[in-house]
Short mmCIF file of C-alpha atoms in Angstrom, two decimals:
data_model
loop_
_atom_site.label_atom_id
_atom_site.label_comp_id
_atom_site.label_asym_id
_atom_site.label_seq_id
_atom_site.Cartn_x
_atom_site.Cartn_y
_atom_site.Cartn_z
CA MET M 1 -90.16 69.78 -55.31
CA ARG M 2 -92.36 66.69 -55.06
CA LEU M 3 -91.39 65.76 -58.62
CA LEU M 4 -87.69 66.14 -57.86
CA SER M 5 -88.00 64.10 -54.66
CA SER M 6 -89.93 61.39 -56.50
CA PHE M 7 -87.16 61.20 -59.16
CA LEU M 8 -84.32 61.11 -56.59
CA VAL M 9 -86.04 58.56 -54.41
CA GLY M 10 -86.63 56.40 -57.51
CA LEU M 11 -82.96 56.74 -58.38
CA LEU M 12 -81.87 55.78 -54.87
CA PHE M 13 -84.29 52.80 -54.83
CA GLY M 14 -82.83 51.64 -58.15
CA LEU M 15 -79.29 52.03 -56.92
CA GLY M 16 -80.20 49.87 -53.91
CA LEU M 17 -81.55 47.17 -56.32
CA VAL M 18 -78.41 47.37 -58.52
CA ILE M 19 -75.93 47.32 -55.60
CA SER M 20 -77.66 44.39 -53.95
CA GLN M 21 -77.88 42.69 -57.42
CA MET M 22 -81.63 42.28 -56.97
CA SER M 23 -81.76 43.70 -60.46
CA ASN M 24 -80.35 40.39 -61.70
CA PRO M 25 -82.87 37.67 -62.34
CA GLN M 26 -80.17 35.02 -61.87
CA LYS M 27 -79.63 36.29 -58.35
CA ILE M 28 -83.34 36.26 -57.49
CA LEU M 29 -83.70 32.70 -58.87
CA GLY M 30 -80.58 31.68 -56.90
CA PHE M 31 -82.48 32.60 -53.77
CA LEU M 32 -85.78 31.00 -54.79
CA ASP M 33 -84.04 27.74 -55.74
CA ILE M 34 -83.65 26.41 -52.19
CA ALA M 35 -82.96 22.89 -53.37
CA GLY M 36 -80.19 24.06 -55.68
CA ASN M 37 -76.96 26.00 -54.99
CA TRP M 38 -78.85 28.32 -52.62
CA ASP M 39 -77.94 32.03 -52.46
CA PRO M 40 -79.44 33.63 -49.26
CA SER M 41 -78.50 37.21 -50.38
CA LEU M 42 -82.18 38.25 -50.87
CA ILE M 43 -82.95 37.55 -47.19
CA VAL M 44 -80.13 39.88 -46.18
CA VAL M 45 -81.41 42.60 -48.58
CA MET M 46 -84.91 42.23 -47.15
CA MET M 47 -83.77 42.27 -43.54
CA SER M 48 -81.62 45.29 -44.07
CA ALA M 49 -84.33 47.17 -45.96
CA LEU M 50 -86.94 46.18 -43.36
CA ALA M 51 -84.80 47.23 -40.34
CA THR M 52 -84.07 50.59 -41.96
CA THR M 53 -87.74 51.19 -42.83
CA LEU M 54 -89.09 49.94 -39.52
CA ILE M 55 -86.93 52.51 -37.63
CA GLY M 56 -87.32 55.24 -40.21
CA TYR M 57 -91.14 54.99 -40.40
CA ARG M 58 -91.36 55.32 -36.60
CA ILE M 59 -89.55 58.65 -36.76
CA VAL M 60 -91.27 59.94 -39.97
CA LEU M 61 -94.86 58.95 -39.10
CA ALA M 62 -94.59 60.66 -35.69
CA ARG M 63 -94.51 63.96 -37.64
CA ARG M 64 -97.71 65.79 -38.51
CA LYS M 65 -97.30 65.70 -42.29
CA PRO M 66 -94.77 64.95 -45.05
CA ALA M 67 -92.53 67.75 -46.36
CA PHE M 68 -94.14 68.29 -49.79
CA GLU M 69 -97.71 67.04 -49.39
CA ALA M 70 -100.66 67.92 -47.19
CA ALA M 71 -100.97 64.54 -45.48
CA PHE M 72 -99.56 60.99 -45.32
CA GLN M 73 -101.35 58.53 -47.59
CA LEU M 74 -101.40 55.14 -45.82
CA PRO M 75 -103.33 52.01 -46.79
CA VAL M 76 -106.59 51.75 -44.78
CA LYS M 77 -107.58 48.08 -45.38
CA THR M 78 -106.80 45.76 -42.51
CA VAL M 79 -108.74 42.59 -43.40
CA ILE M 80 -106.89 39.59 -44.86
CA ASP M 81 -109.38 38.72 -47.67
CA ARG M 82 -109.45 36.37 -50.62
CA PRO M 83 -108.23 38.88 -53.27
CA LEU M 84 -105.19 39.68 -51.18
CA LEU M 85 -104.19 36.01 -50.82
CA THR M 86 -105.12 35.01 -54.41
CA GLY M 87 -103.24 38.02 -55.79
CA ALA M 88 -100.18 37.38 -53.67
CA ALA M 89 -100.20 33.68 -54.63
CA LEU M 90 -100.35 34.49 -58.39
CA PHE M 91 -97.71 37.19 -57.95
CA GLY M 92 -95.36 34.66 -56.37
CA VAL M 93 -95.82 32.14 -59.26
CA GLY M 94 -95.00 34.94 -61.72
CA TRP M 95 -92.03 36.09 -59.69
CA GLY M 96 -90.64 32.51 -59.76
CA MET M 97 -91.24 32.17 -63.52
CA ALA M 98 -89.61 35.50 -64.43
CA GLY M 99 -87.10 35.98 -61.60
CA LEU M 100 -88.31 39.60 -61.72
CA CYS M 101 -90.79 41.73 -59.81
CA PRO M 102 -91.99 45.23 -60.89
CA GLY M 103 -89.05 47.31 -59.49
CA PRO M 104 -86.18 45.29 -60.97
CA GLY M 105 -88.16 44.80 -64.20
CA LEU M 106 -88.27 48.55 -64.75
CA THR M 107 -84.75 49.14 -63.45
CA ILE M 108 -83.07 46.86 -65.99
CA VAL M 109 -84.95 48.04 -69.06
CA THR M 110 -81.91 49.80 -70.52
CA ILE M 111 -79.33 47.10 -69.78
CA GLY M 112 -81.18 43.77 -70.00
CA GLY M 113 -81.83 43.29 -73.71
CA LEU M 114 -85.20 42.15 -74.97
CA ALA M 115 -86.45 40.11 -71.99
CA PRO M 116 -87.27 43.09 -69.67
CA PHE M 117 -89.47 44.56 -72.42
CA ALA M 118 -91.31 41.26 -72.78
CA PHE M 119 -91.70 41.12 -68.97
CA LEU M 120 -92.96 44.73 -68.72
CA ALA M 121 -95.34 44.57 -71.64
CA ALA M 122 -96.89 41.39 -70.11
CA MET M 123 -96.92 42.96 -66.64
CA LEU M 124 -98.80 46.01 -67.89
CA ALA M 125 -101.23 43.75 -69.72
CA GLY M 126 -101.71 41.80 -66.50
CA MET M 127 -102.44 44.98 -64.58
CA GLY M 128 -104.99 46.05 -67.24
CA LEU M 129 -106.55 42.56 -67.28
CA GLN M 130 -107.02 42.60 -63.52
CA ARG M 131 -109.28 45.63 -63.87
CA LEU M 132 -111.50 43.74 -66.33
CA VAL M 133 -111.71 40.32 -64.77
CA LYS M 134 -113.55 39.51 -61.58
CA VAL M 135 -111.82 36.78 -59.53
CA MET R 1 -73.80 28.97 -51.13
CA ASP R 2 -70.79 30.25 -53.10
CA SER R 3 -72.72 33.05 -54.69
CA PHE R 4 -73.77 34.59 -51.38
CA THR R 5 -72.91 38.36 -51.28
CA PRO R 6 -73.87 39.50 -47.78
CA LEU R 7 -72.12 42.94 -47.75
CA SER R 8 -73.51 44.30 -51.00
CA ALA R 9 -76.86 42.82 -50.03
CA ALA R 10 -76.91 44.70 -46.72
CA LEU R 11 -75.76 47.94 -48.33
CA GLY R 12 -78.29 47.70 -51.16
CA GLY R 13 -81.04 46.76 -48.76
CA PHE R 14 -80.19 49.81 -46.60
CA LEU R 15 -80.54 52.05 -49.67
CA ILE R 16 -83.92 50.49 -50.52
CA GLY R 17 -85.10 51.02 -46.94
CA LEU R 18 -83.71 54.59 -46.91
CA SER R 19 -85.57 55.46 -50.12
CA ALA R 20 -88.83 54.02 -48.64
CA VAL R 21 -88.33 56.23 -45.53
CA LEU R 22 -87.46 59.34 -47.57
CA PHE R 23 -90.48 58.83 -49.84
CA MET R 24 -92.76 58.73 -46.76
CA ALA R 25 -90.98 61.82 -45.19
CA LEU R 26 -91.05 63.88 -48.36
CA ASN R 27 -94.04 62.72 -50.46
CA GLY R 28 -96.03 60.95 -47.71
CA ARG R 29 -96.45 57.77 -49.73
CA ILE R 30 -95.65 54.09 -49.67
CA ALA R 31 -92.79 53.26 -52.06
CA GLY R 32 -94.70 50.40 -53.73
CA ILE R 33 -93.56 50.07 -57.29
CA SER R 34 -96.58 48.13 -58.68
CA GLY R 35 -98.95 50.72 -57.21
CA ILE R 36 -96.91 53.63 -58.53
CA VAL R 37 -96.93 52.10 -62.06
CA ALA R 38 -100.58 51.03 -62.03
CA GLY R 39 -101.69 54.50 -60.98
CA ALA R 40 -99.89 55.98 -63.99
CA LEU R 41 -101.93 53.71 -66.31
CA THR R 42 -105.18 55.53 -65.55
CA PRO R 43 -103.87 59.11 -65.34
CA VAL R 44 -105.63 61.43 -62.94
CA LYS R 45 -104.80 65.14 -63.30
CA GLY R 46 -101.97 66.13 -60.93
CA ASP R 47 -101.31 62.50 -59.96
CA TRP R 48 -99.30 61.36 -62.97
CA ALA R 49 -96.05 63.35 -63.07
CA TRP R 50 -94.61 62.19 -59.73
CA ARG R 51 -95.17 58.56 -60.81
CA ALA R 52 -93.34 59.18 -64.07
CA ALA R 53 -90.52 60.93 -62.20
CA PHE R 54 -90.10 57.97 -59.83
CA VAL R 55 -89.97 55.47 -62.74
CA ALA R 56 -87.49 57.67 -64.58
CA GLY R 57 -85.20 57.59 -61.50
CA LEU R 58 -85.47 53.79 -61.39
CA ILE R 59 -84.67 53.44 -65.08
CA LEU R 60 -81.65 55.78 -64.89
CA SER R 61 -80.17 54.06 -61.80
CA PRO R 62 -78.20 51.28 -63.51
CA LEU R 63 -76.74 53.81 -65.92
CA VAL R 64 -75.60 55.94 -62.98
CA ALA R 65 -74.07 52.86 -61.30
CA TRP R 66 -72.41 51.93 -64.63
CA LEU R 67 -70.80 55.40 -64.91
CA ALA R 68 -69.74 55.32 -61.23
CA ILE R 69 -67.89 51.98 -61.30
CA SER R 70 -67.30 51.73 -65.09
CA GLU R 71 -68.76 48.26 -65.08
CA LYS R 72 -72.11 47.32 -66.54
CA PRO R 73 -74.37 45.81 -63.83
CA ALA R 74 -74.83 42.12 -64.48
CA VAL R 75 -78.23 41.01 -65.81
CA THR R 76 -78.54 37.31 -66.65
CA PHE R 77 -81.75 35.60 -67.71
CA THR R 78 -81.63 31.84 -67.25
CA HIS R 79 -85.25 31.20 -68.10
CA PRO R 80 -86.58 31.35 -71.69
CA ILE R 81 -88.19 34.64 -72.72
CA TRP R 82 -91.71 33.17 -73.02
CA LEU R 83 -91.54 32.04 -69.38
CA THR R 84 -90.31 35.52 -68.36
CA ALA R 85 -93.25 37.13 -70.21
CA LEU R 86 -95.78 34.65 -68.72
CA GLY R 87 -94.32 35.45 -65.32
CA GLY R 88 -94.76 39.18 -66.05
CA LEU R 89 -98.45 38.66 -66.83
CA LEU R 90 -98.99 36.92 -63.48
CA VAL R 91 -96.85 39.51 -61.64
CA GLY R 92 -98.95 42.37 -63.03
CA PHE R 93 -102.27 40.67 -62.44
CA GLY R 94 -101.35 39.31 -58.99
CA ALA R 95 -99.80 42.59 -57.72
CA ARG R 96 -102.94 44.57 -58.49
CA LEU R 97 -105.33 41.95 -57.17
CA GLY R 98 -103.27 41.60 -53.99
CA GLY R 99 -102.70 45.35 -53.66
CA GLY R 100 -98.92 45.32 -53.70
CA CYS R 101 -95.65 43.57 -54.55
CA THR R 102 -92.21 42.91 -53.00
CA SER R 103 -91.70 46.64 -52.31
CA GLY R 104 -95.17 47.72 -51.17
CA HIS R 105 -96.01 44.61 -49.07
CA GLY R 106 -92.58 43.05 -48.57
CA VAL R 107 -90.70 46.17 -47.37
CA CYS R 108 -93.09 49.08 -46.64
CA GLY R 109 -96.11 47.11 -45.41
CA MET R 110 -94.08 44.70 -43.29
CA ALA R 111 -92.24 47.69 -41.75
CA ARG R 112 -95.64 49.09 -40.76
CA LEU R 113 -96.37 45.65 -39.21
CA SER R 114 -99.48 45.45 -41.44
CA LYS R 115 -101.18 42.05 -41.05
CA ARG R 116 -102.22 42.17 -44.74
CA SER R 117 -98.65 42.73 -45.87
CA ILE R 118 -97.26 40.01 -43.63
CA ALA R 119 -99.86 37.55 -45.01
CA ALA R 120 -99.19 38.67 -48.63
CA THR R 121 -95.42 38.40 -48.25
CA GLY R 122 -95.64 34.92 -46.68
CA THR R 123 -97.94 33.80 -49.48
CA PHE R 124 -95.89 35.08 -52.42
CA MET R 125 -92.62 33.81 -50.88
CA ALA R 126 -94.22 30.34 -50.56
CA THR R 127 -95.65 30.18 -54.11
CA ALA R 128 -92.42 31.60 -55.62
CA LEU R 129 -90.26 28.98 -53.83
CA ALA R 130 -92.70 26.23 -54.91
CA THR R 131 -92.75 27.52 -58.52
CA VAL R 132 -88.94 27.56 -58.83
CA PHE R 133 -88.74 24.10 -57.20
CA ILE R 134 -91.13 22.69 -59.78
CA LEU R 135 -89.45 24.57 -62.70
CA HIS R 136 -85.85 23.66 -61.79
CA ARG R 137 -86.11 20.33 -59.96
CA ILE R 138 -89.03 18.66 -61.73
CA LEU R 139 -89.43 20.29 -65.20
CA GLY R 140 -85.64 20.84 -65.66
CA PHE R 141 -85.59 24.53 -66.60
#
């Protein structure tokens, strides 16, 4: 059941990205280019997703446990430290260069030609590199 | 602002939020894509298949949408492929160092009112806006 739910949630998440066009790098860059012909769509996507999750999490996390697992697995760190901020800063630079973040990068792999493969290969390399390098 | 699409943005955002809520309700986890992918890179027994299933769902989604509306979802790259790849490297490195990306910090973490996620989201929004400003307005990409 937990495999099926993972698959269906992944599918739904991807449909959300495709319907909101967040799967299109041009659309992401249209938002990030505030000095150009600015497209505020990403803000609306984020607000809508946040409002839904904010309310939904309140209801779900009031329960004792999730349906298919023994317990909720929530992040435990609360300190704003240097790795968090350095990582987020580098992530943002990469997001602006590519117009893609991990979700959309994976989502468009069958419909985006060669570029998503280049993005994903480099992203996986970056993830591997992070484990080796101490910042 | 002639490319603004508020209705599809609101609907798509709702589906993204709904999937985050369902994932917590069913699997008890944060729907953070970079974390899901990174965890699959160092497979732990019993902790791999659900990650692969999630990614399979993501990858199939545009094909389902294509079948449903008989129109291929638009994907347009305006930056050169080397810049896209360089961006991918920083996205992978930064997401792991910072413990999350647009989905994990930007949606799930912010919805939990996590201070770390709010700080991370503010930071990557700022550097992304600055990067695109420099690329488009100064370097002419």
